[in-house]
Structure formats: structure tokens, C-alpha cells
């Protein structure tokens, strides 16, 4: 039986942090390090663990689902609409201040806002897919497509359209997966964001209209 047919998707819980955060980080390591890594203070995954366990906002466990294979978390993803942006912003500000303190929080928030110029938040009736990650050893076995379709089914139940996501131009393998899932590129945003911690590559916005596809 294919690995994708054996994966069971469920809502994330705080206890998934050890397995989920590296997969979330793998969805955009350059951007995460650019925003959240502070030399002498922490790397990005340390903040993502803090935010995931907190539970609230874009990075909290309540915003994620995970895929389990033989009882082990091997995939993670999130899907949300534009209506979540204000609550996400408040949660992120609180988490950043609590984790980094006043000395570093302002810089982290400023870098995050710059990244939003490249990876735009959702708008209108759009249902945005984010933080899509599959365990590296299991990639290419249909789990990523199954994850996308699980999130697409949730969007359909909410009546949201289109599905949208962003993919780095440096990740053609992921773009090819999304194209197989019915997504098409609708635009590209350049990026010159880089520092000693990370680099944010240009990103392509991809969208999908229509019914949920079969796996």
C-alpha cells in the first residue's frame, strides 16, 4: 500500500512540537531564519517551538494539522483565510515580545513585515495553505499531495475559494508537486531580503480553483 494511503491526518496538539516544528521550518528555512534568528539569542526553530506550544496564531498548534504514519508525525500543514490575519498579528506580537524581549522584538517584527511584501497574506475569500512539510525520507511518495487535498477539503467545507500558496523560485520540486495538484502560477514577487542569518528568495503565488481533486 502506498505511504500516502496509510497516512492519517488529524488536528495538531501541543505534544507534536518536536516532530512538527522541523517540518514547518523546512517549508521556508531562509525566510524563517531571516525573521526569527537572532545571533547570540536563538535560531528560528527555538522561536517556532515557543509559538507552536503557545497554540495561538499562525505558528500555534491550533492552526495546524499533522499526518501520522504508523503513529509517527511525518507531515504538517496549515490552512486559513484572510479573517485570521488580525488575530494572527496580535498573537505573533505577543509571542515575539515574550520570547525575544524588548531588545530584539522590534527588529524581528520589522523583518517579518518586510517578508510580507514578498509572501503576501491571504485576501478576500482565499484559503491560504502554509507551512507544508513532509519528512525528507518520505518525499516523493504522495504524502505531500495527500496533505494538500486534506487541507483543500477543509477549505471546501468552509466555502472558500480559491486555494492559494506561495512557493520559492528555488524550490522547483515543490512547484511541480503543486502543479500536479492543480495549482497554477498567478504572479511572482522579487526579493532582495538577506542577512547573515538567512535569505528570502523570490516567491511565486499559485492558486487553484474548482473542486477538490481525488488523490
PDB file of C-alpha atoms in Angstrom:
ATOM      1  CA  UNK A   1       0.000   0.000   0.000  1.00  0.00           C
ATOM      2  CA  UNK A   2       1.285   3.479  -0.889  1.00  0.00           C
ATOM      3  CA  UNK A   3       2.536   5.590   2.005  1.00  0.00           C
ATOM      4  CA  UNK A   4       0.025   8.314   1.142  1.00  0.00           C
ATOM      5  CA  UNK A   5      -2.870   5.869   1.600  1.00  0.00           C
ATOM      6  CA  UNK A   6      -1.619   4.951   5.069  1.00  0.00           C
ATOM      7  CA  UNK A   7      -1.187   8.498   6.393  1.00  0.00           C
ATOM      8  CA  UNK A   8      -3.825   9.602   8.896  1.00  0.00           C
ATOM      9  CA  UNK A   9      -4.401  13.337   9.170  1.00  0.00           C
ATOM     10  CA  UNK A  10      -5.598  14.913  12.416  1.00  0.00           C
ATOM     11  CA  UNK A  11      -5.551  18.299  14.159  1.00  0.00           C
ATOM     12  CA  UNK A  12      -2.196  19.055  15.741  1.00  0.00           C
ATOM     13  CA  UNK A  13      -1.700  19.120  19.502  1.00  0.00           C
ATOM     14  CA  UNK A  14       0.977  20.824  21.585  1.00  0.00           C
ATOM     15  CA  UNK A  15       2.744  17.499  22.093  1.00  0.00           C
ATOM     16  CA  UNK A  16       3.550  17.321  18.373  1.00  0.00           C
ATOM     17  CA  UNK A  17       6.091  20.124  18.748  1.00  0.00           C
ATOM     18  CA  UNK A  18       9.278  18.025  18.434  1.00  0.00           C
ATOM     19  CA  UNK A  19       8.207  16.432  15.149  1.00  0.00           C
ATOM     20  CA  UNK A  20       6.152  19.286  13.682  1.00  0.00           C
ATOM     21  CA  UNK A  21       8.488  22.255  14.080  1.00  0.00           C
ATOM     22  CA  UNK A  22      11.365  20.913  11.924  1.00  0.00           C
ATOM     23  CA  UNK A  23       8.822  20.180   9.176  1.00  0.00           C
ATOM     24  CA  UNK A  24       7.296  23.665   9.475  1.00  0.00           C
ATOM     25  CA  UNK A  25      10.802  25.150   9.317  1.00  0.00           C
ATOM     26  CA  UNK A  26      11.591  23.092   6.202  1.00  0.00           C
ATOM     27  CA  UNK A  27       8.764  24.835   4.331  1.00  0.00           C
ATOM     28  CA  UNK A  28      10.768  28.081   4.220  1.00  0.00           C
ATOM     29  CA  UNK A  29      14.076  27.894   6.102  1.00  0.00           C
ATOM     30  CA  UNK A  30      15.586  31.016   4.566  1.00  0.00           C
ATOM     31  CA  UNK A  31      12.610  33.198   5.449  1.00  0.00           C
ATOM     32  CA  UNK A  32      12.249  31.746   8.947  1.00  0.00           C
ATOM     33  CA  UNK A  33      15.931  32.270   9.736  1.00  0.00           C
ATOM     34  CA  UNK A  34      15.859  35.778   8.272  1.00  0.00           C
ATOM     35  CA  UNK A  35      12.960  36.792  10.516  1.00  0.00           C
ATOM     36  CA  UNK A  36      13.436  34.825  13.728  1.00  0.00           C
ATOM     37  CA  UNK A  37      17.148  34.025  14.121  1.00  0.00           C
ATOM     38  CA  UNK A  38      18.928  36.414  16.489  1.00  0.00           C
ATOM     39  CA  UNK A  39      22.685  35.839  16.877  1.00  0.00           C
ATOM     40  CA  UNK A  40      23.573  35.036  20.446  1.00  0.00           C
ATOM     41  CA  UNK A  41      19.901  34.636  21.341  1.00  0.00           C
ATOM     42  CA  UNK A  42      18.252  31.843  19.331  1.00  0.00           C
ATOM     43  CA  UNK A  43      17.697  30.243  15.965  1.00  0.00           C
ATOM     44  CA  UNK A  44      14.343  30.235  14.200  1.00  0.00           C
ATOM     45  CA  UNK A  45      13.284  26.791  15.365  1.00  0.00           C
ATOM     46  CA  UNK A  46      13.582  27.819  19.014  1.00  0.00           C
ATOM     47  CA  UNK A  47      11.012  30.571  18.457  1.00  0.00           C
ATOM     48  CA  UNK A  48       8.797  28.286  16.366  1.00  0.00           C
ATOM     49  CA  UNK A  49       8.752  25.755  19.218  1.00  0.00           C
ATOM     50  CA  UNK A  50       7.718  28.513  21.625  1.00  0.00           C
ATOM     51  CA  UNK A  51       4.932  29.717  19.338  1.00  0.00           C
ATOM     52  CA  UNK A  52       3.727  26.209  18.469  1.00  0.00           C
ATOM     53  CA  UNK A  53       3.326  25.214  22.119  1.00  0.00           C
ATOM     54  CA  UNK A  54       1.644  28.540  22.898  1.00  0.00           C
ATOM     55  CA  UNK A  55      -1.052  27.392  20.497  1.00  0.00           C
ATOM     56  CA  UNK A  56      -2.309  30.728  19.199  1.00  0.00           C
ATOM     57  CA  UNK A  57      -1.712  32.460  15.884  1.00  0.00           C
ATOM     58  CA  UNK A  58      -0.174  31.426  12.608  1.00  0.00           C
ATOM     59  CA  UNK A  59       2.529  29.298  14.222  1.00  0.00           C
ATOM     60  CA  UNK A  60       0.477  27.748  17.026  1.00  0.00           C
ATOM     61  CA  UNK A  61      -0.608  24.119  17.116  1.00  0.00           C
ATOM     62  CA  UNK A  62      -4.273  25.117  16.797  1.00  0.00           C
ATOM     63  CA  UNK A  63      -3.572  26.384  13.267  1.00  0.00           C
ATOM     64  CA  UNK A  64      -2.017  23.127  12.074  1.00  0.00           C
ATOM     65  CA  UNK A  65      -2.838  19.592  11.113  1.00  0.00           C
ATOM     66  CA  UNK A  66      -0.368  16.721  11.094  1.00  0.00           C
ATOM     67  CA  UNK A  67      -0.117  13.493   9.163  1.00  0.00           C
ATOM     68  CA  UNK A  68       0.795  10.324  11.028  1.00  0.00           C
ATOM     69  CA  UNK A  69       2.307   7.194   9.511  1.00  0.00           C
ATOM     70  CA  UNK A  70       2.458   4.171  11.825  1.00  0.00           C
ATOM     71  CA  UNK A  71       1.852   6.513  14.765  1.00  0.00           C
ATOM     72  CA  UNK A  72       4.658   8.909  13.872  1.00  0.00           C
ATOM     73  CA  UNK A  73       4.199  12.514  12.652  1.00  0.00           C
ATOM     74  CA  UNK A  74       5.617  12.734   9.125  1.00  0.00           C
ATOM     75  CA  UNK A  75       3.773  15.744   7.659  1.00  0.00           C
ATOM     76  CA  UNK A  76       2.395  19.093   8.768  1.00  0.00           C
ATOM     77  CA  UNK A  77       0.474  21.942   7.213  1.00  0.00           C
ATOM     78  CA  UNK A  78      -1.895  24.839   7.849  1.00  0.00           C
ATOM     79  CA  UNK A  79      -4.796  26.425   6.022  1.00  0.00           C
ATOM     80  CA  UNK A  80      -6.524  29.710   6.898  1.00  0.00           C
ATOM     81  CA  UNK A  81      -8.396  32.678   5.454  1.00  0.00           C
ATOM     82  CA  UNK A  82      -7.976  36.428   5.466  1.00  0.00           C
ATOM     83  CA  UNK A  83     -10.231  36.779   8.506  1.00  0.00           C
ATOM     84  CA  UNK A  84      -7.479  35.263  10.669  1.00  0.00           C
ATOM     85  CA  UNK A  85      -4.887  37.929   9.922  1.00  0.00           C
ATOM     86  CA  UNK A  86      -5.718  40.349  12.755  1.00  0.00           C
ATOM     87  CA  UNK A  87      -5.730  37.649  15.428  1.00  0.00           C
ATOM     88  CA  UNK A  88      -2.545  36.192  13.923  1.00  0.00           C
ATOM     89  CA  UNK A  89      -0.846  39.593  14.095  1.00  0.00           C
ATOM     90  CA  UNK A  90      -1.760  40.091  17.747  1.00  0.00           C
ATOM     91  CA  UNK A  91      -0.652  36.559  18.677  1.00  0.00           C
ATOM     92  CA  UNK A  92       2.660  36.932  16.840  1.00  0.00           C
ATOM     93  CA  UNK A  93       3.414  40.267  18.522  1.00  0.00           C
ATOM     94  CA  UNK A  94       2.725  38.765  21.935  1.00  0.00           C
ATOM     95  CA  UNK A  95       4.812  35.643  21.242  1.00  0.00           C
ATOM     96  CA  UNK A  96       7.720  37.623  19.801  1.00  0.00           C
ATOM     97  CA  UNK A  97       7.813  40.017  22.737  1.00  0.00           C
ATOM     98  CA  UNK A  98       7.625  37.182  25.267  1.00  0.00           C
ATOM     99  CA  UNK A  99      10.364  35.176  23.569  1.00  0.00           C
ATOM    100  CA  UNK A 100      12.813  37.845  22.403  1.00  0.00           C
ATOM    101  CA  UNK A 101      12.171  40.643  24.900  1.00  0.00           C
ATOM    102  CA  UNK A 102      12.020  44.366  24.177  1.00  0.00           C
ATOM    103  CA  UNK A 103      15.624  44.489  22.965  1.00  0.00           C
ATOM    104  CA  UNK A 104      15.108  42.268  19.928  1.00  0.00           C
ATOM    105  CA  UNK A 105      11.333  42.174  19.356  1.00  0.00           C
ATOM    106  CA  UNK A 106      11.205  45.320  17.235  1.00  0.00           C
ATOM    107  CA  UNK A 107      13.780  44.020  14.778  1.00  0.00           C
ATOM    108  CA  UNK A 108      12.013  40.662  14.479  1.00  0.00           C
ATOM    109  CA  UNK A 109       8.668  42.351  13.795  1.00  0.00           C
ATOM    110  CA  UNK A 110      10.216  44.685  11.218  1.00  0.00           C
ATOM    111  CA  UNK A 111      11.804  41.779   9.350  1.00  0.00           C
ATOM    112  CA  UNK A 112       8.511  39.914   9.424  1.00  0.00           C
ATOM    113  CA  UNK A 113       6.727  42.865   7.857  1.00  0.00           C
ATOM    114  CA  UNK A 114       9.348  43.051   5.118  1.00  0.00           C
ATOM    115  CA  UNK A 115       8.821  39.365   4.328  1.00  0.00           C
ATOM    116  CA  UNK A 116       5.080  40.003   3.976  1.00  0.00           C
ATOM    117  CA  UNK A 117       5.983  42.164   0.989  1.00  0.00           C
ATOM    118  CA  UNK A 118       7.267  39.008  -0.726  1.00  0.00           C
ATOM    119  CA  UNK A 119       4.909  36.389   0.740  1.00  0.00           C
ATOM    120  CA  UNK A 120       1.598  38.212   0.861  1.00  0.00           C
ATOM    121  CA  UNK A 121      -1.133  37.319   3.395  1.00  0.00           C
ATOM    122  CA  UNK A 122      -4.415  35.970   2.007  1.00  0.00           C
ATOM    123  CA  UNK A 123      -7.203  38.294   0.929  1.00  0.00           C
ATOM    124  CA  UNK A 124     -10.895  38.072   0.101  1.00  0.00           C
ATOM    125  CA  UNK A 125     -12.354  34.541   0.084  1.00  0.00           C
ATOM    126  CA  UNK A 126      -8.949  32.966  -0.473  1.00  0.00           C
ATOM    127  CA  UNK A 127      -7.961  29.924   1.600  1.00  0.00           C
ATOM    128  CA  UNK A 128      -4.203  30.040   2.084  1.00  0.00           C
ATOM    129  CA  UNK A 129      -2.054  26.927   2.539  1.00  0.00           C
ATOM    130  CA  UNK A 130       1.164  27.363   4.517  1.00  0.00           C
ATOM    131  CA  UNK A 131       3.905  25.549   6.428  1.00  0.00           C
ATOM    132  CA  UNK A 132       3.587  22.458   4.218  1.00  0.00           C
ATOM    133  CA  UNK A 133       6.262  19.970   5.205  1.00  0.00           C
ATOM    134  CA  UNK A 134       6.903  16.249   4.737  1.00  0.00           C
ATOM    135  CA  UNK A 135       9.653  14.195   6.345  1.00  0.00           C
ATOM    136  CA  UNK A 136      12.564  14.265   3.856  1.00  0.00           C
ATOM    137  CA  UNK A 137      12.946  10.476   3.657  1.00  0.00           C
ATOM    138  CA  UNK A 138       9.275  10.129   2.649  1.00  0.00           C
ATOM    139  CA  UNK A 139       9.078  12.818  -0.027  1.00  0.00           C
ATOM    140  CA  UNK A 140       8.026  11.707  -3.474  1.00  0.00           C
ATOM    141  CA  UNK A 141       5.617   9.076  -2.122  1.00  0.00           C
ATOM    142  CA  UNK A 142       2.364  11.028  -2.426  1.00  0.00           C
ATOM    143  CA  UNK A 143       2.188  12.325   1.137  1.00  0.00           C
ATOM    144  CA  UNK A 144       2.567  15.959   0.105  1.00  0.00           C
ATOM    145  CA  UNK A 145      -0.310  15.670  -2.379  1.00  0.00           C
ATOM    146  CA  UNK A 146      -2.450  13.937   0.244  1.00  0.00           C
ATOM    147  CA  UNK A 147      -1.711  16.771   2.677  1.00  0.00           C
ATOM    148  CA  UNK A 148      -2.748  19.376   0.111  1.00  0.00           C
ATOM    149  CA  UNK A 149      -6.002  17.527  -0.585  1.00  0.00           C
ATOM    150  CA  UNK A 150      -6.762  17.201   3.132  1.00  0.00           C
ATOM    151  CA  UNK A 151      -6.397  20.969   3.533  1.00  0.00           C
ATOM    152  CA  UNK A 152      -8.369  21.549   0.325  1.00  0.00           C
ATOM    153  CA  UNK A 153     -11.267  19.530   1.710  1.00  0.00           C
ATOM    154  CA  UNK A 154     -11.310  21.750   4.794  1.00  0.00           C
ATOM    155  CA  UNK A 155     -11.408  24.832   2.551  1.00  0.00           C
ATOM    156  CA  UNK A 156     -14.301  23.378   0.559  1.00  0.00           C
ATOM    157  CA  UNK A 157     -16.250  22.732   3.766  1.00  0.00           C
ATOM    158  CA  UNK A 158     -15.808  26.417   4.641  1.00  0.00           C
ATOM    159  CA  UNK A 159     -16.848  27.559   1.165  1.00  0.00           C
ATOM    160  CA  UNK A 160     -13.530  29.306   0.493  1.00  0.00           C
ATOM    161  CA  UNK A 161     -12.081  29.756  -2.972  1.00  0.00           C
ATOM    162  CA  UNK A 162      -9.502  29.876  -4.429  1.00  0.00           C
ATOM    163  CA  UNK A 163      -6.857  27.825  -2.704  1.00  0.00           C
ATOM    164  CA  UNK A 164      -3.570  29.727  -2.684  1.00  0.00           C
ATOM    165  CA  UNK A 165       0.012  29.222  -1.587  1.00  0.00           C
ATOM    166  CA  UNK A 166       3.465  30.652  -2.210  1.00  0.00           C
ATOM    167  CA  UNK A 167       6.488  28.702  -3.368  1.00  0.00           C
ATOM    168  CA  UNK A 168      10.115  29.835  -3.517  1.00  0.00           C
ATOM    169  CA  UNK A 169      11.604  30.032  -7.016  1.00  0.00           C
ATOM    170  CA  UNK A 170      14.476  27.992  -5.592  1.00  0.00           C
ATOM    171  CA  UNK A 171      12.132  25.038  -4.903  1.00  0.00           C
ATOM    172  CA  UNK A 172      11.089  23.680  -8.320  1.00  0.00           C
ATOM    173  CA  UNK A 173      10.272  20.269  -6.853  1.00  0.00           C
ATOM    174  CA  UNK A 174       7.586  21.782  -4.623  1.00  0.00           C
ATOM    175  CA  UNK A 175       6.224  23.854  -7.504  1.00  0.00           C
ATOM    176  CA  UNK A 176       5.953  20.708  -9.635  1.00  0.00           C
ATOM    177  CA  UNK A 177       4.001  18.994  -6.845  1.00  0.00           C
ATOM    178  CA  UNK A 178       1.555  21.886  -6.592  1.00  0.00           C
ATOM    179  CA  UNK A 179       1.106  21.928 -10.362  1.00  0.00           C
ATOM    180  CA  UNK A 180       0.211  18.223 -10.238  1.00  0.00           C
ATOM    181  CA  UNK A 181      -2.347  19.141  -7.573  1.00  0.00           C
ATOM    182  CA  UNK A 182      -3.971  21.616  -9.951  1.00  0.00           C
ATOM    183  CA  UNK A 183      -2.322  24.890  -8.928  1.00  0.00           C
ATOM    184  CA  UNK A 184      -1.107  27.454 -11.458  1.00  0.00           C
ATOM    185  CA  UNK A 185       1.311  30.367 -11.011  1.00  0.00           C
ATOM    186  CA  UNK A 186      -0.527  33.701 -10.908  1.00  0.00           C
ATOM    187  CA  UNK A 187       2.350  36.024 -10.074  1.00  0.00           C
ATOM    188  CA  UNK A 188       5.909  36.368  -8.815  1.00  0.00           C
ATOM    189  CA  UNK A 189       7.350  38.779  -6.272  1.00  0.00           C
ATOM    190  CA  UNK A 190      11.065  39.628  -6.284  1.00  0.00           C
ATOM    191  CA  UNK A 191      13.122  39.658  -3.117  1.00  0.00           C
ATOM    192  CA  UNK A 192      16.405  41.207  -2.060  1.00  0.00           C
ATOM    193  CA  UNK A 193      15.909  40.324   1.614  1.00  0.00           C
ATOM    194  CA  UNK A 194      19.036  38.752   3.075  1.00  0.00           C
ATOM    195  CA  UNK A 195      21.321  38.987   6.059  1.00  0.00           C
ATOM    196  CA  UNK A 196      23.848  36.795   7.844  1.00  0.00           C
ATOM    197  CA  UNK A 197      21.050  34.596   9.190  1.00  0.00           C
ATOM    198  CA  UNK A 198      19.003  33.815   6.108  1.00  0.00           C
ATOM    199  CA  UNK A 199      17.899  34.804   2.643  1.00  0.00           C
ATOM    200  CA  UNK A 200      14.342  35.156   1.363  1.00  0.00           C
ATOM    201  CA  UNK A 201      14.195  34.089  -2.296  1.00  0.00           C
ATOM    202  CA  UNK A 202      11.633  35.442  -4.765  1.00  0.00           C
ATOM    203  CA  UNK A 203       8.292  33.656  -4.385  1.00  0.00           C
ATOM    204  CA  UNK A 204       5.572  32.641  -6.827  1.00  0.00           C
ATOM    205  CA  UNK A 205       1.913  32.842  -5.854  1.00  0.00           C
ATOM    206  CA  UNK A 206      -0.012  29.771  -7.002  1.00  0.00           C
ATOM    207  CA  UNK A 207      -3.798  29.369  -6.986  1.00  0.00           C
ATOM    208  CA  UNK A 208      -6.299  26.626  -7.621  1.00  0.00           C
ATOM    209  CA  UNK A 209      -9.978  27.000  -8.466  1.00  0.00           C
ATOM    210  CA  UNK A 210     -12.572  24.249  -8.674  1.00  0.00           C
ATOM    211  CA  UNK A 211     -13.492  21.114  -6.806  1.00  0.00           C
ATOM    212  CA  UNK A 212     -11.243  19.107  -4.525  1.00  0.00           C
ATOM    213  CA  UNK A 213      -9.253  16.691  -6.620  1.00  0.00           C
ATOM    214  CA  UNK A 214      -9.021  12.988  -5.936  1.00  0.00           C
ATOM    215  CA  UNK A 215      -5.753  11.609  -4.617  1.00  0.00           C
TER     216      UNK A 215
END
